[in-house]
Amino acid sequence: MTDTSAMTDTSEADAIIKIRGLNKWFGVLHVLRDIDLSVAPREKIVICGPSGSGKSTLIRCINRLEHHQQGSIVVDGTELSNDLKNIDSVRREVGMVFQSFNLFPHLTVLENCTLAPIWVRKIPKEEAERTAMEYLTKVKIPEQANKYPGQMSGGQQQRVAIARSLCMRPNIMLFDEPTSALDPEMIKEVLDVMVDLAESGMTMLVVTHEMGFAQQVADRVIFMDAGQIVEENTPKEFFENPKSDRTKLFLSQIL
Amino acid sequence: MTEGFHRPQTEMIPNRAAPASSVGIVGWVRTNLLSSWVNVGLTLIGFYLIWLIVPPLLMWAFFDATYIGTDRFACEDRVGACWVFLDQRFAQFLYGFYPSEQTWRVNIALIMLIPALAPLLFDKMPGGKYLRWFSLAYPFIATFLLIGGFGLEEIPTNKFGGFMLNITVGLAGIFLSLPVGILLALGRRSQLPFVRIFCIGFIEVFRGVPLITMMFTAAMLLPLFLPPQMSLDLVVRVIVVVTAFASAYMAEVIRGGLAAIDRGQYEAAQALGLSYWKSMLLIILPQALKYSIPGIVNTFIALFKDTTLVIVIGLFDILNIGRSMVANPDWLGLGIETYAIIALSFFTVCFSISRYSLSLERRLDTSR
């Protein structure tokens, strides 16, 4: 434990995400309770926990797909409030990958990747397309650029979704159960891309049940239950030496 | 049985042609006409009915028909249809009371409609970029051509009539009701209570009142709402009413399309930093409108046919022209022919719209 708190303290000064006393309710349902979390630049964090534990809601608060009622979230120096300008500037810096891909079905893969750079970042079309092809090559599907999402497999779609986010050149990437909707043989191709991305130094927050990925990539694993952070530790300590009973129970069920 | 049970299949089974009886014309006839004894019987009855109806109809409409003459007496000894009135009254059916030496203006407006519509209807048009500007300018050019002014002889809209009136009101209604309907549909889902209440009120009021009532109201009441020095043209008033009426329906059709869009599409657009209007225009509406095509086309077709309701405020559209012609002693007894021609005119336009929308749906289907 001392190890973990030390890690949090050192990252405090130059943290890229600072969450303090975060509380959120859906109606009367208290879904996030007193969350404190600092993320250092280039840090990879895996968030796990039983369903309904608030892990998706937590990362969705970071790009304000959900708004919080109490506490503060500061992303790259910008505090998230009702100020639309702040929300826009945070969303430009933070990419997100969804469980159900959410590609735009009426646009080709290439158009999916260039739409936001052209309309939000005002990048010229040719340059946006060049960047898009670069990232499509990185996720290993440049040859699919002119297909429509509906013509691709789930794994390919999720890789396009990752490329689409990267085309905005974000500093932080959020992954909300990116492999949960995939057939088993496609999970690996998506995880491989995510490992590559981690190795390139991207700051990543990943909600996932892929414990192999956590062990391989994560700097820190966070376990949430009932809207609270129950335990956070290095992957080695977390898996080999879980502290709380709830963590032990959870690990025994999924491993 | 056990022998070969574990034998691995080392070679791919090659493609084989489907049985000849299940493909091609033979296959079609077999599956659709002769698949069972009941089906054979139904097929025979069907052919008998066709033989009973089609040849006499063709005889009446074409082979026994009278085409040339000056009035109905040319058809005295006829057995078939009497198309003489078409020769005599064709211009009136098309242009109403538009001065006959000026009808070239209507024709030009109609011909220019083709290049104006083409870039909107078809994706890949040579020079589509410039044609699109022409499409934007077309409503103004057409209005100028039809009404005149700036050197052209001015023609008051009460001279408008015939099928030209139906097309004018129908086209204006179609092209105004779509954007208004989209705005109403978006407004109905707005977070802003004032906008939402206004849109719901507009939709419910205009959907809940019969079009005929609104036509009467427009003809008699609308002037009361406007300052006295501003007298609004009757045809313009009709267009306003038809547009408001169709927009209310359109809004509900599009709301259905919007509801079909997954919440993830909004979230993905937001997460990429797109503003409300950009995400609507680039992501949500293109998909919602695609889902709404059948309903939108339904509304268009209903609107176009409803243009005949101008009859109740005394405008002479094609139906009213036909009706008054049939009442004329020179043309008594030609009801069937007259109404058949009017029906055919509407059917041609509506069927074309319908076929186009089917091809559009196929083109926009990106799942294959």
XYZ file of C-alpha atoms in Angstrom:
623
model
C 0.000 0.000 0.000
C 2.808 2.413 0.869
C 4.046 1.850 -2.631
C 0.726 2.979 -4.139
C 0.347 6.137 -2.097
C 3.889 7.112 -2.923
C 3.086 6.690 -6.582
C -0.010 8.876 -6.284
C 1.925 11.551 -4.436
C 4.743 11.868 -6.906
C 2.301 12.151 -9.802
C 0.256 14.780 -7.957
C 2.314 17.749 -9.078
C 2.202 17.193 -12.816
C -0.875 14.962 -13.058
C -2.695 15.187 -16.391
C -6.019 14.190 -14.806
C -6.891 15.292 -11.270
C -10.156 14.075 -9.746
C -11.031 15.302 -6.247
C -14.047 14.341 -4.138
C -16.100 13.294 -7.157
C -19.743 12.395 -6.464
C -22.427 11.592 -8.976
C -26.053 10.607 -8.774
C -28.448 9.234 -11.416
C -31.658 10.634 -9.970
C -31.508 9.430 -6.370
C -29.043 6.644 -7.129
C -25.593 7.451 -5.754
C -23.302 5.973 -8.431
C -19.913 7.581 -7.683
C -18.832 8.220 -4.102
C -15.894 10.426 -3.071
C -13.617 9.405 -5.919
C -10.039 10.741 -5.735
C -7.747 9.886 -8.595
C -4.657 11.398 -10.181
C -3.268 10.190 -13.448
C 0.286 10.990 -14.479
C 1.151 11.652 -18.114
C 1.919 8.405 -19.978
C 0.391 6.372 -17.178
C -1.756 3.328 -18.038
C -4.577 2.581 -15.645
C -6.876 -0.422 -15.812
C -10.190 -0.074 -13.998
C -12.105 -3.214 -13.144
C -14.995 -4.208 -10.955
C -18.371 -5.878 -11.031
C -21.066 -4.494 -13.336
C -22.844 -1.479 -11.899
C -19.786 -0.506 -9.884
C -19.520 2.891 -11.621
C -16.324 2.252 -13.600
C -17.825 3.262 -16.960
C -19.518 6.261 -15.392
C -16.191 7.360 -13.944
C -14.375 7.501 -17.275
C -17.430 8.995 -18.967
C -17.182 11.870 -16.471
C -13.662 12.594 -17.688
C -14.898 13.751 -21.136
C -18.205 14.858 -19.690
C -20.484 12.411 -21.434
C -21.823 12.349 -17.878
C -21.787 15.435 -15.694
C -20.967 15.207 -11.999
C -22.737 16.937 -9.138
C -19.914 17.310 -6.608
C -16.128 17.480 -6.642
C -13.733 18.600 -9.344
C -12.238 17.082 -12.456
C -9.257 18.838 -14.010
C -8.041 17.489 -17.337
C -4.770 18.853 -18.656
C -5.238 22.077 -16.704
C -8.871 22.615 -17.704
C -11.555 22.209 -15.086
C -14.765 20.555 -16.278
C -17.798 22.671 -15.452
C -20.891 23.738 -17.324
C -18.699 26.028 -19.409
C -19.138 24.682 -22.946
C -15.794 26.075 -24.076
C -13.990 24.012 -21.447
C -15.923 20.889 -22.393
C -15.003 21.330 -26.050
C -11.332 21.844 -25.331
C -11.229 18.783 -23.056
C -13.000 16.640 -25.654
C -10.451 17.640 -28.248
C -7.686 16.328 -25.966
C -9.415 13.150 -24.838
C -10.217 10.277 -27.186
C -12.763 7.635 -26.338
C -13.393 4.082 -27.528
C -16.779 2.522 -26.781
C -17.907 -1.014 -26.112
C -20.231 -0.933 -29.152
C -17.691 0.840 -31.445
C -20.196 3.594 -32.404
C -18.698 4.096 -35.839
C -20.799 6.263 -38.143
C -22.468 3.703 -40.424
C -23.260 6.151 -43.234
C -19.608 7.124 -43.714
C -16.684 5.117 -45.043
C -13.861 4.129 -42.712
C -11.732 6.952 -44.074
C -14.546 9.493 -43.662
C -15.125 8.260 -40.106
C -11.490 9.058 -39.372
C -11.302 12.439 -41.098
C -14.661 13.932 -40.065
C -13.673 15.305 -36.664
C -10.183 16.514 -37.688
C -11.732 18.419 -40.615
C -14.766 19.865 -38.815
C -13.400 20.300 -35.279
C -9.668 20.839 -35.749
C -10.130 22.561 -39.160
C -7.366 20.519 -40.729
C -7.278 20.535 -44.564
C -8.852 17.446 -46.116
C -5.688 16.085 -47.755
C -3.707 16.336 -44.546
C -6.526 14.742 -42.533
C -6.659 11.864 -44.998
C -2.914 11.379 -44.814
C -3.081 11.257 -41.013
C -6.022 8.879 -41.163
C -4.193 6.469 -43.465
C -1.207 6.606 -41.118
C -3.335 5.541 -38.151
C -5.277 2.991 -40.170
C -1.908 1.464 -41.028
C -1.010 1.447 -37.343
C -4.174 -0.497 -36.522
C -3.369 -2.763 -39.495
C -6.371 -2.134 -41.770
C -5.293 0.484 -44.343
C -6.786 -1.639 -47.136
C -10.306 -1.250 -45.670
C -10.311 2.557 -45.883
C -13.095 2.790 -48.447
C -15.383 0.203 -46.909
C -18.386 1.003 -44.769
C -18.399 -0.103 -41.107
C -21.334 -2.456 -41.748
C -19.138 -4.517 -44.085
C -16.495 -5.239 -41.446
C -16.075 -7.619 -38.548
C -16.403 -6.404 -34.970
C -12.665 -6.524 -34.367
C -11.980 -4.480 -37.485
C -14.646 -1.956 -36.495
C -13.151 -1.527 -33.051
C -9.708 -0.974 -34.548
C -11.197 1.679 -36.844
C -12.792 3.281 -33.774
C -9.369 3.443 -32.129
C -7.850 4.971 -35.266
C -10.711 7.471 -35.461
C -9.967 8.677 -31.934
C -6.232 8.836 -32.566
C -6.757 11.012 -35.657
C -7.728 13.850 -33.306
C -4.223 13.472 -31.803
C -5.484 13.195 -28.220
C -3.209 13.229 -25.158
C -5.439 10.853 -23.245
C -7.380 7.797 -24.406
C -10.387 6.375 -22.574
C -11.473 2.799 -23.300
C -14.897 1.695 -22.109
C -14.885 -2.129 -22.206
C -13.428 -2.152 -25.731
C -13.442 -5.931 -26.135
C -16.660 -6.882 -24.344
C -18.773 -6.924 -27.517
C -16.262 -8.969 -29.540
C -16.103 -12.623 -30.505
C -13.233 -14.384 -28.714
C -11.032 -14.681 -31.810
C -11.199 -10.932 -32.379
C -10.304 -9.804 -28.880
C -6.614 -10.360 -29.438
C -6.351 -8.209 -32.553
C -7.859 -5.274 -30.636
C -5.730 -5.855 -27.537
C -2.593 -6.006 -29.726
C -3.398 -2.557 -31.065
C -3.954 -1.280 -27.538
C -0.632 -2.738 -26.378
C 1.120 -0.981 -29.276
C -0.578 2.239 -28.290
C 0.483 1.809 -24.655
C 4.061 1.244 -25.723
C 3.996 4.443 -27.748
C 3.493 6.339 -24.462
C -0.196 7.277 -24.582
C -1.958 8.075 -21.303
C -4.670 5.423 -21.076
C -7.612 4.676 -18.793
C -9.058 1.293 -19.664
C -12.207 -0.247 -18.236
C -11.832 -3.924 -19.003
C -12.065 -7.460 -17.713
C -9.036 -8.564 -19.724
C -6.728 -9.300 -16.808
C -3.961 -10.466 -19.118
C -3.908 -7.012 -20.653
C -3.841 -5.442 -17.178
C -0.838 -7.540 -16.166
C 1.013 -6.814 -19.372
C 0.388 -3.094 -19.741
C -1.023 -1.404 -16.647
C 1.021 0.761 -14.301
C -1.851 0.662 -11.854
C -5.008 -1.405 -11.437
C -8.045 0.144 -9.792
C -10.820 -1.983 -8.385
C -14.209 -0.343 -7.969
C -17.320 -1.572 -6.253
C -20.580 0.207 -5.439
C -19.308 3.542 -6.750
C -16.094 3.592 -4.716
C -12.472 2.894 -5.393
C -11.936 -0.119 -3.161
C -8.338 -0.867 -3.981
C -5.583 0.394 -6.237
C -2.175 -1.124 -6.687
C 0.452 -2.244 -9.148
C -0.786 -5.188 -11.225
C 1.659 -7.575 -9.547
C 0.522 -6.669 -6.033
C -3.106 -6.421 -7.080
C -3.297 -9.924 -8.512
C -0.914 -11.699 -6.182
C -1.760 -9.985 -2.959
C -5.217 -8.380 -2.979
C -6.015 -6.555 0.237
C -9.790 -6.310 0.536
C -12.232 -9.183 0.679
C -14.308 -7.726 -2.131
C -11.274 -7.690 -4.417
C -10.462 -11.268 -3.499
C -14.030 -12.340 -4.213
C -14.044 -10.501 -7.564
C -10.708 -11.976 -8.637
C -11.785 -15.462 -7.641
C -14.822 -15.110 -9.861
C -13.105 -13.870 -13.013
C -9.717 -15.581 -12.979
C -20.296 -45.289 -39.916
C -17.289 -45.016 -37.672
C -15.008 -45.386 -40.647
C -14.139 -41.950 -41.896
C -15.727 -40.323 -38.868
C -12.394 -38.881 -37.857
C -11.170 -38.420 -41.370
C -10.058 -34.817 -41.778
C -11.455 -32.941 -44.752
C -8.256 -31.958 -46.501
C -9.668 -30.510 -49.701
C -12.230 -27.729 -50.109
C -15.486 -28.854 -51.686
C -15.616 -26.957 -55.009
C -18.552 -24.708 -55.952
C -21.300 -26.520 -57.806
C -24.044 -24.950 -59.888
C -27.496 -24.759 -58.287
C -30.072 -27.192 -59.750
C -31.486 -25.862 -63.037
C -35.056 -26.163 -61.738
C -34.391 -23.580 -58.997
C -32.833 -20.762 -61.031
C -33.674 -18.722 -64.114
C -37.100 -18.355 -65.731
C -37.982 -22.000 -65.243
C -37.175 -21.724 -61.552
C -39.180 -18.550 -61.198
C -42.261 -20.039 -62.885
C -42.004 -23.184 -60.812
C -41.700 -21.447 -57.440
C -44.118 -18.586 -58.090
C -46.817 -19.972 -60.372
C -46.840 -23.760 -60.199
C -45.554 -24.711 -56.755
C -48.736 -26.589 -55.770
C -52.117 -27.602 -57.257
C -53.779 -24.682 -55.441
C -51.183 -22.396 -56.962
C -51.771 -23.803 -60.446
C -55.488 -23.106 -60.000
C -54.860 -19.553 -58.801
C -52.520 -18.939 -61.727
C -55.220 -20.058 -64.195
C -57.841 -17.854 -62.522
C -55.378 -14.948 -62.606
C -54.762 -15.334 -66.335
C -58.519 -15.589 -66.951
C -59.116 -12.318 -65.067
C -56.380 -10.573 -67.025
C -57.914 -11.806 -70.286
C -61.319 -10.599 -69.099
C -60.161 -7.071 -68.188
C -57.161 -6.006 -70.225
C -58.245 -6.496 -73.879
C -61.604 -4.656 -73.509
C -59.839 -1.852 -71.642
C -57.283 -1.473 -74.411
C -60.060 -1.536 -77.028
C -61.957 1.209 -75.189
C -58.962 3.402 -74.403
C -57.074 3.127 -77.693
C -58.444 1.108 -80.597
C -62.109 2.161 -80.503
C -61.393 5.675 -79.228
C -62.061 8.946 -81.050
C -59.144 11.370 -81.046
C -59.935 14.211 -83.410
C -62.779 16.704 -83.427
C -63.927 19.985 -81.924
C -66.516 18.891 -79.369
C -68.212 15.821 -77.936
C -70.449 15.459 -81.023
C -67.415 14.154 -82.889
C -67.782 11.086 -80.691
C -71.550 10.582 -81.308
C -71.232 7.129 -82.843
C -68.360 6.048 -80.665
C -67.925 2.782 -78.838
C -64.630 3.667 -77.228
C -63.271 6.604 -75.279
C -63.570 10.187 -76.483
C -60.211 11.961 -76.256
C -61.289 14.902 -78.381
C -61.247 17.267 -75.395
C -57.526 16.643 -74.946
C -56.863 18.151 -78.346
C -59.154 21.113 -77.639
C -58.487 21.816 -73.962
C -54.973 20.534 -73.408
C -53.536 23.989 -72.734
C -56.168 24.704 -70.122
C -55.473 21.457 -68.316
C -51.820 22.403 -68.166
C -51.822 26.167 -67.670
C -55.313 27.138 -66.459
C -55.997 30.753 -67.397
C -52.356 31.680 -67.882
C -52.287 33.905 -71.000
C -51.657 31.575 -73.921
C -49.014 33.825 -75.545
C -47.044 33.698 -72.265
C -47.144 29.946 -71.625
C -43.588 29.613 -72.948
C -42.517 31.007 -69.571
C -44.152 28.081 -67.785
C -42.515 25.680 -70.218
C -39.075 27.172 -69.651
C -39.568 27.027 -65.877
C -40.568 23.381 -66.204
C -37.590 22.517 -68.415
C -35.199 24.324 -66.062
C -36.594 22.212 -63.236
C -34.748 19.203 -64.637
C -31.179 20.550 -64.215
C -32.266 22.108 -60.899
C -33.484 18.807 -59.474
C -30.807 16.558 -60.975
C -27.951 17.411 -58.581
C -30.291 17.036 -55.599
C -31.588 13.661 -56.733
C -28.446 12.050 -58.074
C -25.055 11.824 -56.458
C -22.658 11.748 -59.346
C -23.545 14.494 -61.789
C -21.082 16.017 -64.226
C -20.677 19.623 -63.089
C -22.799 18.889 -60.022
C -21.036 21.582 -58.011
C -22.211 24.404 -60.267
C -25.638 22.861 -60.811
C -26.163 22.963 -57.057
C -25.889 26.747 -57.127
C -28.417 26.700 -59.921
C -30.695 24.548 -57.746
C -30.509 27.179 -55.014
C -31.323 29.947 -57.467
C -34.088 28.006 -59.187
C -36.998 28.970 -56.883
C -36.272 32.640 -57.528
C -35.824 32.170 -61.273
C -39.054 30.171 -61.491
C -40.990 32.716 -59.448
C -39.701 35.488 -61.704
C -40.616 33.544 -64.849
C -44.116 32.698 -63.646
C -45.071 36.029 -62.077
C -43.015 38.377 -64.197
C -41.879 41.892 -63.427
C -38.503 43.432 -64.339
C -39.514 43.745 -67.996
C -41.545 40.571 -68.255
C -45.288 41.069 -68.406
C -46.697 40.693 -64.883
C -49.204 37.913 -64.484
C -51.323 37.837 -61.319
C -51.394 34.473 -59.587
C -55.160 34.219 -59.950
C -54.403 33.360 -63.590
C -52.420 30.344 -62.406
C -54.284 27.123 -62.953
C -54.305 23.622 -64.306
C -51.589 21.128 -63.540
C -49.093 23.973 -63.369
C -50.849 25.219 -60.203
C -50.693 21.755 -58.641
C -46.996 21.475 -59.477
C -46.188 24.980 -58.235
C -47.951 24.528 -54.911
C -46.765 20.910 -54.588
C -43.082 21.661 -55.293
C -43.007 24.721 -53.059
C -44.709 22.743 -50.300
C -42.304 19.826 -50.664
C -39.161 21.907 -50.603
C -40.306 24.101 -47.722
C -41.877 21.402 -45.555
C -38.749 19.241 -45.378
C -36.464 21.826 -43.708
C -39.287 23.183 -41.554
C -40.190 19.628 -40.541
C -36.561 18.887 -39.634
C -36.350 21.997 -37.460
C -39.640 21.134 -35.752
C -38.493 17.564 -35.112
C -35.206 18.761 -33.603
C -37.021 21.440 -31.622
C -39.418 18.896 -30.212
C -36.447 17.056 -28.686
C -34.733 20.253 -27.530
C -33.549 20.784 -23.965
C -34.859 24.343 -24.080
C -38.425 24.321 -22.759
C -39.572 27.325 -24.764
C -38.399 25.868 -28.078
C -39.838 22.473 -27.209
C -43.252 23.812 -26.236
C -43.451 25.971 -29.350
C -42.629 23.031 -31.622
C -45.044 20.637 -29.926
C -47.764 23.291 -30.097
C -47.137 23.950 -33.790
C -47.164 20.265 -34.670
C -50.280 19.442 -32.693
C -52.248 22.433 -33.960
C -51.475 21.947 -37.637
C -51.841 18.180 -37.480
C -55.088 18.401 -35.581
C -56.965 20.679 -37.979
C -58.279 19.506 -41.378
C -56.431 20.977 -44.351
C -59.694 22.208 -45.871
C -60.424 24.209 -42.728
C -57.007 25.785 -42.957
C -57.520 26.587 -46.644
C -60.721 28.441 -45.803
C -58.963 30.137 -42.928
C -56.074 31.138 -45.160
C -58.379 32.548 -47.780
C -60.486 34.538 -45.338
C -58.798 34.852 -41.936
C -55.061 35.086 -42.619
C -55.311 38.628 -44.030
C -56.632 39.680 -40.637
C -53.371 38.713 -38.954
C -51.302 40.820 -41.319
C -51.025 44.593 -41.392
C -53.655 46.013 -43.768
C -51.140 47.455 -46.257
C -49.689 43.971 -46.694
C -52.054 41.901 -48.772
C -50.642 38.448 -49.225
C -51.227 36.724 -52.517
C -53.786 33.893 -52.413
C -51.460 31.316 -53.970
C -48.736 32.283 -51.494
C -51.236 31.821 -48.686
C -52.117 28.388 -50.006
C -48.416 27.473 -50.114
C -47.961 28.673 -46.537
C -50.903 26.604 -45.330
C -49.912 23.475 -47.248
C -46.330 23.824 -45.990
C -47.398 24.241 -42.358
C -49.704 21.254 -42.640
C -47.118 19.000 -44.298
C -44.331 20.185 -41.942
C -46.295 18.997 -38.927
C -46.542 15.506 -40.425
C -42.950 15.666 -41.635
C -41.733 16.552 -38.144
C -43.337 13.461 -36.671
C -41.949 11.242 -39.438
C -38.449 12.594 -38.844
C -38.854 12.301 -35.084
C -39.383 8.598 -35.706
C -36.120 8.485 -37.656
C -34.284 10.370 -34.905
C -35.588 7.941 -32.306
C -34.142 5.053 -34.311
C -30.598 6.395 -33.934
C -28.556 4.683 -31.252
C -27.496 6.862 -28.320
C -23.930 5.779 -29.024
C -23.937 7.850 -32.216
C -24.598 11.035 -30.232
C -21.948 10.039 -27.685
C -19.340 9.255 -30.313
C -19.996 12.623 -31.968
C -19.737 14.394 -28.612
C -16.593 12.521 -27.629
C -14.954 13.690 -30.871
C -15.740 17.284 -29.902
C -18.458 17.976 -32.498
C -20.863 20.754 -31.541
C -24.629 20.175 -31.428
C -25.305 21.511 -34.931
C -22.304 19.795 -36.485
C -23.192 16.448 -34.966
C -26.787 16.871 -36.114
C -25.884 17.860 -39.674
C -23.010 15.443 -40.192
C -23.907 12.416 -38.100
C -27.481 12.246 -36.860
C -29.648 13.752 -39.612
C -28.082 11.863 -42.542
C -28.942 8.628 -40.773
C -32.316 9.726 -39.393
C -33.456 11.013 -42.783
C -32.434 7.733 -44.385
C -34.608 5.818 -41.938
C -37.431 8.293 -42.570
C -37.440 8.090 -46.384
C -40.630 5.970 -46.668
C -42.493 8.314 -44.329
C -41.107 11.452 -45.975
C -42.129 10.220 -49.416
C -45.549 9.340 -48.046
C -45.924 12.914 -46.848
C -44.683 14.323 -50.175
C -47.181 12.258 -52.131
C -50.060 13.128 -49.811
C -49.105 16.796 -50.047
C -49.011 16.720 -53.828
C -52.446 15.118 -54.051
C -53.824 17.509 -51.419
C -53.042 20.424 -53.734
C -56.387 19.589 -55.405
C -58.073 20.951 -52.279
C -57.494 24.488 -53.602
C -60.802 23.800 -55.322
C -62.589 24.852 -52.107
C -61.254 28.401 -52.254
C -62.057 28.827 -55.904
C -58.672 28.256 -57.539
C -58.721 26.349 -60.811
C -56.259 23.511 -60.517
C -56.385 20.588 -62.943
C -59.239 18.903 -61.072
C -61.377 22.028 -60.964
C -60.709 22.721 -64.658
C -61.779 19.167 -65.498
C -64.827 19.374 -63.283
C -66.050 22.585 -64.839
C -65.342 21.275 -68.339
C -67.468 18.186 -67.734
C -70.295 20.493 -66.619
C -70.094 22.386 -69.933
C -72.816 21.306 -72.463
C -70.143 20.948 -75.173
C -68.404 18.263 -73.183
C -71.210 16.602 -71.236
C -70.815 12.906 -70.525
C -67.016 12.836 -70.678
C -66.570 12.385 -66.924
C -64.743 9.059 -67.142
C -62.223 10.232 -69.735
C -61.582 13.538 -67.969
C -61.095 12.100 -64.527
C -59.009 9.249 -65.964
C -56.607 11.785 -67.469
C -56.431 13.747 -64.207
C -55.875 10.571 -62.213
C -53.171 9.470 -64.635
C -51.382 12.837 -64.322
C -51.208 12.527 -60.555
C -50.344 8.855 -60.680
C -47.417 9.472 -63.043
C -45.873 12.056 -60.738
C -46.518 10.134 -57.505
C -45.321 6.832 -58.931
C -42.112 8.479 -60.159
C -41.478 9.919 -56.693
C -42.064 6.496 -55.188
C -39.722 4.689 -57.596
C -37.036 7.300 -57.061
C -37.272 6.904 -53.292
C -36.800 3.139 -53.596
C -33.637 3.595 -55.630
C -32.426 6.190 -53.119
C -32.959 3.761 -50.246
C -30.928 1.125 -52.067
C -28.145 3.588 -52.775
C -27.949 4.747 -49.159
C -27.876 1.218 -47.779
C -24.276 0.906 -46.592
C -24.672 -2.408 -44.812
C -23.874 -4.453 -47.921
